[in-house]
mmCIF file of C-alpha atoms in Angstrom:
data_model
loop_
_atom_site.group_PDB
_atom_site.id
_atom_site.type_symbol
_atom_site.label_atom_id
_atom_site.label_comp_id
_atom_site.label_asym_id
_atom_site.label_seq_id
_atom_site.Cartn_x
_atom_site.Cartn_y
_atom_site.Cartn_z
ATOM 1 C CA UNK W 1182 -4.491 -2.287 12.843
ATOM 2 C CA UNK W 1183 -2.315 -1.420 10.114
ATOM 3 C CA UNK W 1184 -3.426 -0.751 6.716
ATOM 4 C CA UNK W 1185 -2.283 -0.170 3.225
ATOM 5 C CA UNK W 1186 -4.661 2.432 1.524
ATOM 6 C CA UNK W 1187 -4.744 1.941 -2.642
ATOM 7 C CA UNK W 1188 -6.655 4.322 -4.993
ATOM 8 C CA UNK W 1189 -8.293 4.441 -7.935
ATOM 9 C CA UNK W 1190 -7.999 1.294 -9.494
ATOM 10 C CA UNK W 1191 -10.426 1.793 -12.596
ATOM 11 C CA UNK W 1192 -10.843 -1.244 -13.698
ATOM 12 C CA UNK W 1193 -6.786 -2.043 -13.987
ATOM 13 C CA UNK W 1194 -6.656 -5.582 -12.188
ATOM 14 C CA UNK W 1195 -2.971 -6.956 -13.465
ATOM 15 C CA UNK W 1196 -1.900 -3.145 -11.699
ATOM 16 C CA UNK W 1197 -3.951 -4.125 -8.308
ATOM 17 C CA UNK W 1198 -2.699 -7.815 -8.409
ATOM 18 C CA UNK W 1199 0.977 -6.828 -8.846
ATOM 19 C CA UNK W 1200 0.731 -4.057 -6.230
ATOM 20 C CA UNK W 1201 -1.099 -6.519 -3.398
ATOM 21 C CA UNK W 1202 1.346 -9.401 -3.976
ATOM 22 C CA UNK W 1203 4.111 -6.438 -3.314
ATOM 23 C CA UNK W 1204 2.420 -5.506 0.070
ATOM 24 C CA UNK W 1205 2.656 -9.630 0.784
ATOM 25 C CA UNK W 1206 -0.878 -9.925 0.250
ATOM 26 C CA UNK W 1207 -1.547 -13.730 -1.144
ATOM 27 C CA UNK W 1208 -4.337 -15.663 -2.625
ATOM 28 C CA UNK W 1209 -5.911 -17.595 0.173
ATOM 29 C CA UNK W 1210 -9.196 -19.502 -0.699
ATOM 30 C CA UNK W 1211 -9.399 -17.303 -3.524
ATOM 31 C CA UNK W 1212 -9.226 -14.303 -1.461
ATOM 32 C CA UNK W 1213 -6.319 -11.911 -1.112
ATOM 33 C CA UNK W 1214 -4.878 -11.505 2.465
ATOM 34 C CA UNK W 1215 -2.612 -10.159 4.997
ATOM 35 C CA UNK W 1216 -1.255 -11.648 7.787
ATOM 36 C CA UNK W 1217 -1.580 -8.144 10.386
ATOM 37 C CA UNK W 1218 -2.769 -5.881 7.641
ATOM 38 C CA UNK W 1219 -5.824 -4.504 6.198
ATOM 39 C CA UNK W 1220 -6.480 -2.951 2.610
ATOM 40 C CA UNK W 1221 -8.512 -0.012 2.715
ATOM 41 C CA UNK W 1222 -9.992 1.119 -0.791
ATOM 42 C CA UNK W 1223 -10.290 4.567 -1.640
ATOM 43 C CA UNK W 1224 -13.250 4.179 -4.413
ATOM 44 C CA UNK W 1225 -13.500 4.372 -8.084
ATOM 45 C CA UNK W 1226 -13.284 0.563 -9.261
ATOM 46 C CA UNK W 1227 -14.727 0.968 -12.416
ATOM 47 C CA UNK W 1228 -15.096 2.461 -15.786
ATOM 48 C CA UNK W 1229 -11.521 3.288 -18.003
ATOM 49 C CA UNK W 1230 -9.550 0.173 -17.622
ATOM 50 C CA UNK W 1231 -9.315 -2.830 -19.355
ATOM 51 C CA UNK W 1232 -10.491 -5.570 -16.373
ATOM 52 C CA UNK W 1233 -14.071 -4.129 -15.101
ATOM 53 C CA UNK W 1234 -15.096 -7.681 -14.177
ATOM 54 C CA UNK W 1235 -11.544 -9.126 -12.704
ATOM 55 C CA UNK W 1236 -11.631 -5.639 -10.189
ATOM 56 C CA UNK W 1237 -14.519 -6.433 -8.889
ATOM 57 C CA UNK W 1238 -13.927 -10.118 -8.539
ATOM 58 C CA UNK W 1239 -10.550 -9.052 -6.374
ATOM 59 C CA UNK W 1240 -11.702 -6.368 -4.338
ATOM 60 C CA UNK W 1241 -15.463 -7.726 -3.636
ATOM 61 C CA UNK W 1242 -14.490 -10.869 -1.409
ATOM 62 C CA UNK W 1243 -11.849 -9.133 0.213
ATOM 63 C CA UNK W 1244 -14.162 -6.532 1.329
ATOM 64 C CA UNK W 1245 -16.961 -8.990 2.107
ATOM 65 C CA UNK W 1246 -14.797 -11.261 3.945
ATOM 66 C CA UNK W 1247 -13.164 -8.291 6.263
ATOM 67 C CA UNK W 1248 -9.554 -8.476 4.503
ATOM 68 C CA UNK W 1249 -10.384 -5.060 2.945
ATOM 69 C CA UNK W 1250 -12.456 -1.517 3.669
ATOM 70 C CA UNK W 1251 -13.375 0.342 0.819
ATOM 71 C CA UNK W 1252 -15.319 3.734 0.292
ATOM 72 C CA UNK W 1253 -17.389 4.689 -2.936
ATOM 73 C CA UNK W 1254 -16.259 6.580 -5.295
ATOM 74 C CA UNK W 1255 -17.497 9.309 -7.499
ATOM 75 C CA UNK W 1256 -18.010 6.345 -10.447
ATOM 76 C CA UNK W 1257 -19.828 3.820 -8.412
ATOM 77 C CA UNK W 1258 -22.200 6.221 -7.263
ATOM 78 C CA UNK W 1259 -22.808 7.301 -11.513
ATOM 79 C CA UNK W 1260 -23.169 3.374 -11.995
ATOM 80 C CA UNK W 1261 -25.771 3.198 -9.491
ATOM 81 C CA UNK W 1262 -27.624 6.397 -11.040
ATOM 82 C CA UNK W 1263 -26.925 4.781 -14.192
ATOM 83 C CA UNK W 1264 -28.913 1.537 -13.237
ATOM 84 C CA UNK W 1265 -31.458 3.360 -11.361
ATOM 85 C CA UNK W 1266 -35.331 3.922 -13.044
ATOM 86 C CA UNK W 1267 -35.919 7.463 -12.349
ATOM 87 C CA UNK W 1268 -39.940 8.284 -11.135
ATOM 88 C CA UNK W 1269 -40.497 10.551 -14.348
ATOM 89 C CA UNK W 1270 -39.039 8.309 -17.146
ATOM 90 C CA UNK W 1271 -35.738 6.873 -17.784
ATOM 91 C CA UNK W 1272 -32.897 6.671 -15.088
ATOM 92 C CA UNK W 1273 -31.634 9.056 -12.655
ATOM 93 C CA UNK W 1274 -28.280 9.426 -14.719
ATOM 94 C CA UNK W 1275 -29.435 9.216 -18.485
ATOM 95 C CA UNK W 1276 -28.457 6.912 -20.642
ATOM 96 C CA UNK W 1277 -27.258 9.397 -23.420
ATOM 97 C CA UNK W 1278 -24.209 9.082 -25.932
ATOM 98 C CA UNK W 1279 -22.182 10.760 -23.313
ATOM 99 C CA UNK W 1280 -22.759 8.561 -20.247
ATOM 100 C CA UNK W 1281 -22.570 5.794 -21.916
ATOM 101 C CA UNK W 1282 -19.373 6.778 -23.322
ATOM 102 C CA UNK W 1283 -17.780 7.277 -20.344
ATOM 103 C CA UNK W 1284 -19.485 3.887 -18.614
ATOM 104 C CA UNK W 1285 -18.204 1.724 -21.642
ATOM 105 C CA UNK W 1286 -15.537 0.230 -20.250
ATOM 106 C CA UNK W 1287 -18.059 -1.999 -17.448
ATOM 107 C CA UNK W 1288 -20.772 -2.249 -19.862
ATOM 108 C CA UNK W 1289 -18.477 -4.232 -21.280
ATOM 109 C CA UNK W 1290 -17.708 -6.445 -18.914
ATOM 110 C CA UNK W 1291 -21.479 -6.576 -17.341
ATOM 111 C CA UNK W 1292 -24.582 -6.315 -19.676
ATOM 112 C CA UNK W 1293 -26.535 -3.712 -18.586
ATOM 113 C CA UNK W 1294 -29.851 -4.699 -16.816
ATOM 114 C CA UNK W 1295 -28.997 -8.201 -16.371
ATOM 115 C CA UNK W 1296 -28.949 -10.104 -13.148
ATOM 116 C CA UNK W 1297 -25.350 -10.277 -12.351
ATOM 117 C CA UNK W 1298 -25.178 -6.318 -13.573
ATOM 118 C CA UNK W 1299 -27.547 -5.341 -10.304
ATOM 119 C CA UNK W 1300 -25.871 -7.565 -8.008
ATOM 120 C CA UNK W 1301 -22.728 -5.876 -8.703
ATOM 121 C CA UNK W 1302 -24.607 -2.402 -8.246
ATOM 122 C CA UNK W 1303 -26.563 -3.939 -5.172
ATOM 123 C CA UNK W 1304 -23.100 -4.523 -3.709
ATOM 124 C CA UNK W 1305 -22.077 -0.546 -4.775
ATOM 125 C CA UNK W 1306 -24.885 0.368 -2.543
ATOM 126 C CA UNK W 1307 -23.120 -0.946 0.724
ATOM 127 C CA UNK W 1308 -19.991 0.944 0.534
ATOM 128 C CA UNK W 1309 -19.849 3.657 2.764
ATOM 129 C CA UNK W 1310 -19.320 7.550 1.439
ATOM 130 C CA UNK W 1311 -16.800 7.693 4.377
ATOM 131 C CA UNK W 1312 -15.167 6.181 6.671
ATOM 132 C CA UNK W 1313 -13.712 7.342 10.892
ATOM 133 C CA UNK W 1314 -11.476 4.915 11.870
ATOM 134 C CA UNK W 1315 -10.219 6.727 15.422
ATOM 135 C CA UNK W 1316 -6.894 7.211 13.857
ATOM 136 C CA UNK W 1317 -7.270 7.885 10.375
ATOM 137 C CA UNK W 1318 -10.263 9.200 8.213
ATOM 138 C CA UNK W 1319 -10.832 7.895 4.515
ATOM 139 C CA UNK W 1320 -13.076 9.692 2.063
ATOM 140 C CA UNK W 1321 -12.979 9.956 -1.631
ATOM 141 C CA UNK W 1322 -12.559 13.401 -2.573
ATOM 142 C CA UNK W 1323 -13.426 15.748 0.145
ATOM 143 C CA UNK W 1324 -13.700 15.962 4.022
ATOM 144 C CA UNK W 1325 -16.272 18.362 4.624
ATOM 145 C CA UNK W 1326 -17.430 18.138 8.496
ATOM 146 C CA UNK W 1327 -20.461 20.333 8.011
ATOM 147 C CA UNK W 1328 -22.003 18.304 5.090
ATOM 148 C CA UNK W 1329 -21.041 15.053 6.686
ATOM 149 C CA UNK W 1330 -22.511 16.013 9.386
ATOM 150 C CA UNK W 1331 -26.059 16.959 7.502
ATOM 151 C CA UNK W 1332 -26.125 14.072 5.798
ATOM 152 C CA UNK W 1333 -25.975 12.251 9.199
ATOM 153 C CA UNK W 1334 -28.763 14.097 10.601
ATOM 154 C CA UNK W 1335 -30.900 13.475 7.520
ATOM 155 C CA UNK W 1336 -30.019 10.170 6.044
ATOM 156 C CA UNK W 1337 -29.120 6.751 7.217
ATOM 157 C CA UNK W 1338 -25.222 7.752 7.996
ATOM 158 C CA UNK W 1339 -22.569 6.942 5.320
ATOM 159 C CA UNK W 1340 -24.560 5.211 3.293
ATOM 160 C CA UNK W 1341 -26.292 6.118 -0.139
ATOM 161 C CA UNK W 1342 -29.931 4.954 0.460
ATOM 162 C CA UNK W 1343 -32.184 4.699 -2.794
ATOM 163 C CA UNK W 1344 -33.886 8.243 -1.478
ATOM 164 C CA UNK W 1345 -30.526 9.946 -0.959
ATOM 165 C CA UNK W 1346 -29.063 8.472 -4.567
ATOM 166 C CA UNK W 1347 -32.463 10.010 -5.926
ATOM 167 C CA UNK W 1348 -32.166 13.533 -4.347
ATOM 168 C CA UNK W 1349 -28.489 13.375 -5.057
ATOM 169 C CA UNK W 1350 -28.570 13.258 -8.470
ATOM 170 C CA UNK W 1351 -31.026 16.091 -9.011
ATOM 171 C CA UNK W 1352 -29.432 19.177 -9.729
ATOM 172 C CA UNK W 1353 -30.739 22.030 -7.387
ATOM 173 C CA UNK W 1354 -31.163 19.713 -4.154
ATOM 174 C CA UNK W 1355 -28.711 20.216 -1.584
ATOM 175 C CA UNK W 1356 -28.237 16.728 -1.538
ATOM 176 C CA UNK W 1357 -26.948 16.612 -5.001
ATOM 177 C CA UNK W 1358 -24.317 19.663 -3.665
ATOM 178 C CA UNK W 1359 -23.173 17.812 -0.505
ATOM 179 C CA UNK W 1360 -22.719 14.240 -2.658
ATOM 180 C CA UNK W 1361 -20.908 16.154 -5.455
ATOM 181 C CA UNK W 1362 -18.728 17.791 -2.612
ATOM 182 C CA UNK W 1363 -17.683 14.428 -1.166
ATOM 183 C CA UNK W 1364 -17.558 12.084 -3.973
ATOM 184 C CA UNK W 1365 -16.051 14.528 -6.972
ATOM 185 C CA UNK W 1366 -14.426 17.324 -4.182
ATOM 186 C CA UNK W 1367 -14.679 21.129 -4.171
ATOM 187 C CA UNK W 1368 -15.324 23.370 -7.149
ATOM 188 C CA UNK W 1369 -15.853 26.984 -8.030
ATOM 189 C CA UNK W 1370 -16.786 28.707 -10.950
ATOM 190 C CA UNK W 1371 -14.463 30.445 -13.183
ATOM 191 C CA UNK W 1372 -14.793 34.161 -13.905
ATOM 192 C CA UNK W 1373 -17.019 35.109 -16.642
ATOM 193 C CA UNK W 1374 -15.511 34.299 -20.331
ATOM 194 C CA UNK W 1375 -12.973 31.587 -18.897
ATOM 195 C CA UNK W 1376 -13.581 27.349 -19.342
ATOM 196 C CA UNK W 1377 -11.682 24.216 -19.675
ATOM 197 C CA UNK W 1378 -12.000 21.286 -21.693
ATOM 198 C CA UNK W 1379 -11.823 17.471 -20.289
ATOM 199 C CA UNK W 1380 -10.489 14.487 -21.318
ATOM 200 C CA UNK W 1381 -14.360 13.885 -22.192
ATOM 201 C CA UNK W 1382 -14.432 17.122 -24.708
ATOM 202 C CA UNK W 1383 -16.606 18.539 -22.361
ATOM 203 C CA UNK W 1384 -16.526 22.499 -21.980
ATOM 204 C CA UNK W 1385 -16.248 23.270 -18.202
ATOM 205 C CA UNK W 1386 -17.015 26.529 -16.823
ATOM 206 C CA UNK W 1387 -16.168 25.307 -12.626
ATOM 207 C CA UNK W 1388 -12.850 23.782 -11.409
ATOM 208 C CA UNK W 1389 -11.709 21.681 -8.664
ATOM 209 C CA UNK W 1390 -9.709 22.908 -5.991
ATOM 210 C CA UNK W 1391 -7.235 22.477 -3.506
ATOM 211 C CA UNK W 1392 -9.922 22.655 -0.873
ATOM 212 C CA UNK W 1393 -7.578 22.274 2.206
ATOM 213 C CA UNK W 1394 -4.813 24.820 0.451
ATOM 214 C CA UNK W 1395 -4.950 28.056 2.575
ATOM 215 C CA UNK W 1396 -2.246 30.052 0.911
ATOM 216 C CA UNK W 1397 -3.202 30.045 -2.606
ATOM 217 C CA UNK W 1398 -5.276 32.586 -3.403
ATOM 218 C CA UNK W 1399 -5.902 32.554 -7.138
ATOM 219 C CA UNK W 1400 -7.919 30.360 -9.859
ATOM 220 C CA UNK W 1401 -4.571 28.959 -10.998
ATOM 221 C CA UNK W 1402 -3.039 28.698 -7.526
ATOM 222 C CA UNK W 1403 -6.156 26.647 -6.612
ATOM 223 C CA UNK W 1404 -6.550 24.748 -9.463
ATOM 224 C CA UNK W 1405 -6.071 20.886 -8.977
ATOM 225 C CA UNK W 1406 -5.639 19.063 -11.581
ATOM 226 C CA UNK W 1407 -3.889 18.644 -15.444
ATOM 227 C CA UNK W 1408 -1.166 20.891 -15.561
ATOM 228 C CA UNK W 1409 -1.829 21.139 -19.497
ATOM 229 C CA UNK W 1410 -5.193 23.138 -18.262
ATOM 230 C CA UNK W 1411 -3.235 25.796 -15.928
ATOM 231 C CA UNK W 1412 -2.504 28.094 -18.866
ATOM 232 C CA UNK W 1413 -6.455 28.484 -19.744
ATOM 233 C CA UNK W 1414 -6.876 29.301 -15.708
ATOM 234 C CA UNK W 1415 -6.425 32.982 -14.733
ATOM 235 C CA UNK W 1416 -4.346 33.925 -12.055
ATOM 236 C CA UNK W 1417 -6.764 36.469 -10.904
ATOM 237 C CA UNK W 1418 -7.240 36.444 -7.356
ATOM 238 C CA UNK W 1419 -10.114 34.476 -6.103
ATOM 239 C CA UNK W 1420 -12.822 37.090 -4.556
ATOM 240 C CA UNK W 1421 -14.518 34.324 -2.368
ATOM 241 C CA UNK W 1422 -13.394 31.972 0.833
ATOM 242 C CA UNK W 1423 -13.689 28.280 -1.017
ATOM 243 C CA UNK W 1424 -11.689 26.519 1.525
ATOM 244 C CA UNK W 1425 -12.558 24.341 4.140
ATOM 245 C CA UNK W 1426 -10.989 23.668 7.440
ATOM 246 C CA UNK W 1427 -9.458 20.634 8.584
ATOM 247 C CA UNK W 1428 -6.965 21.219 11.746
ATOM 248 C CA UNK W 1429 -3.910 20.140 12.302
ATOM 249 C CA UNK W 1430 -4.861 18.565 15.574
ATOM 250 C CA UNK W 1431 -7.568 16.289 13.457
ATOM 251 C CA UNK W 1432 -6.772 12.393 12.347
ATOM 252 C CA UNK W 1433 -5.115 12.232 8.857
ATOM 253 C CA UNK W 1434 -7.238 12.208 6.270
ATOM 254 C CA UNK W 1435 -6.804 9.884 2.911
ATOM 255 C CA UNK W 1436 -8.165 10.811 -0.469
ATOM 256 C CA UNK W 1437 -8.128 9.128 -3.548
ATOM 257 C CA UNK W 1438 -10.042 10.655 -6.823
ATOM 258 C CA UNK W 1439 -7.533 13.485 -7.496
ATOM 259 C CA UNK W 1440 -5.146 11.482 -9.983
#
């Protein structure tokens, strides 16, 4: 099988539609499809772009009908935490100004709580984490054999059941770790007096790294991510081994999340 992998759409339909009739994709009983190829979607539909509801309405069938893969992505997994009554009160990602800031853009497009709002996060809940094709591996942010593998052991395999999405978004449970691993990639905290500021305006004290980079050895060598940011990174040599191995000899590996 061939396939044509796409990333992070974010809610940017006219951008997905142009790009699939480019590949030679075409509309066929409302569905987009290939005659010998495959999509395969690296995660992160939603939130940020103008066409929440039109992303979904593309990518959905194709998956359903087996013209498309797709893996979750760091933002379906905060919709679904977003949506989700936590045991003690209120939802296992709270609803506060920030959140809901940052989920705008598809509570927009989907009132939250209504019927067609959990059938769209019902449908969140099948995509895999991951994906092994043989050939090639797909994953949204990070490839991390060790944690894959736990998961395995302990949950129902790629998928985030409503126990894991609980544990996993609790902050102290290694479940929340390994999820934050794969969905958002690697991070490590910055020496003592150093932070960054995001796009959100929120002060960040841990970065994200080039987790499969084995020659940089610094915070800023590491770094991935706005080049705007570098200067507020140290170039202090990093005292720790962050990386993780992936070998040469392994399938390639595709990523999306890191724009």
């Amino acid at each position: 099988m061939a396939y044509d992998l796409i990333g992070d759409i974010h809610g940017h339909a006219d951008t997905l539609e142009a790009l699939l009739e480019k590949l030679g994709y075409s509309r066929q009983s409302g569905i987009y499809q290939h005659p010998s190829r495959q999509v395969i979607y690296l995660g992160d539909f939603v939130d940020t772009g103008p066409h929440q509801r039109r992303t979904i309405d593309i990518v959905r069938p194709m998956v359903e009908s087996g013209s498309a893969l797709a893996v979750m992505g760091n933002h379906e997994f905060n919709a679904m935490a977003y949506a989700t009554p936590a045991t003690a009160g209120g939802h296992l990602r709270p609803r506060d100004e920030k959140n809901t800031n940052q989920h705008s853009a598809f509570l927009s497009d989907y009132i939250a709580d209504s019927e067609e709002y959990h059938d769209v996060i019902d449908w969140f809940r099948t995509l895999p984490m991951w994906l092994d094709l043989g050939d090639i591996r797909v994953i949204h942010a990070c490839w991390d054999r060790e944690i894959i593998g736990e998961l395995s052991d302990h949950y129902d395999g790629q998928v985030m059941t409503k126990e894991l999405l609980t544990q996993a978004s609790t902050k102290g449970n290694w479940e929340y770790n390994v999820v934050e691993t794969l969905l958002k990639g690697k991070e490590i905290p910055l020496p003592a007096g150093h932070h960054i500021i995001d796009r959100y305006g929120t002060q960040r004290h841990h970065i994200r790294i080039r987790w499969w980079d084995r020659q940089e050895t610094t915070y800023r060598g590491k770094f991935l991510g706005s080049k705007s940011w570098e200067t507020h990174i140290p170039d202090d040599p990093i005292d720790q081994d962050h990386e993780i191995m992936y070998g040469h000899d392994e399938p390639p590996v595709f990523l999306g999340h890191y724009w």
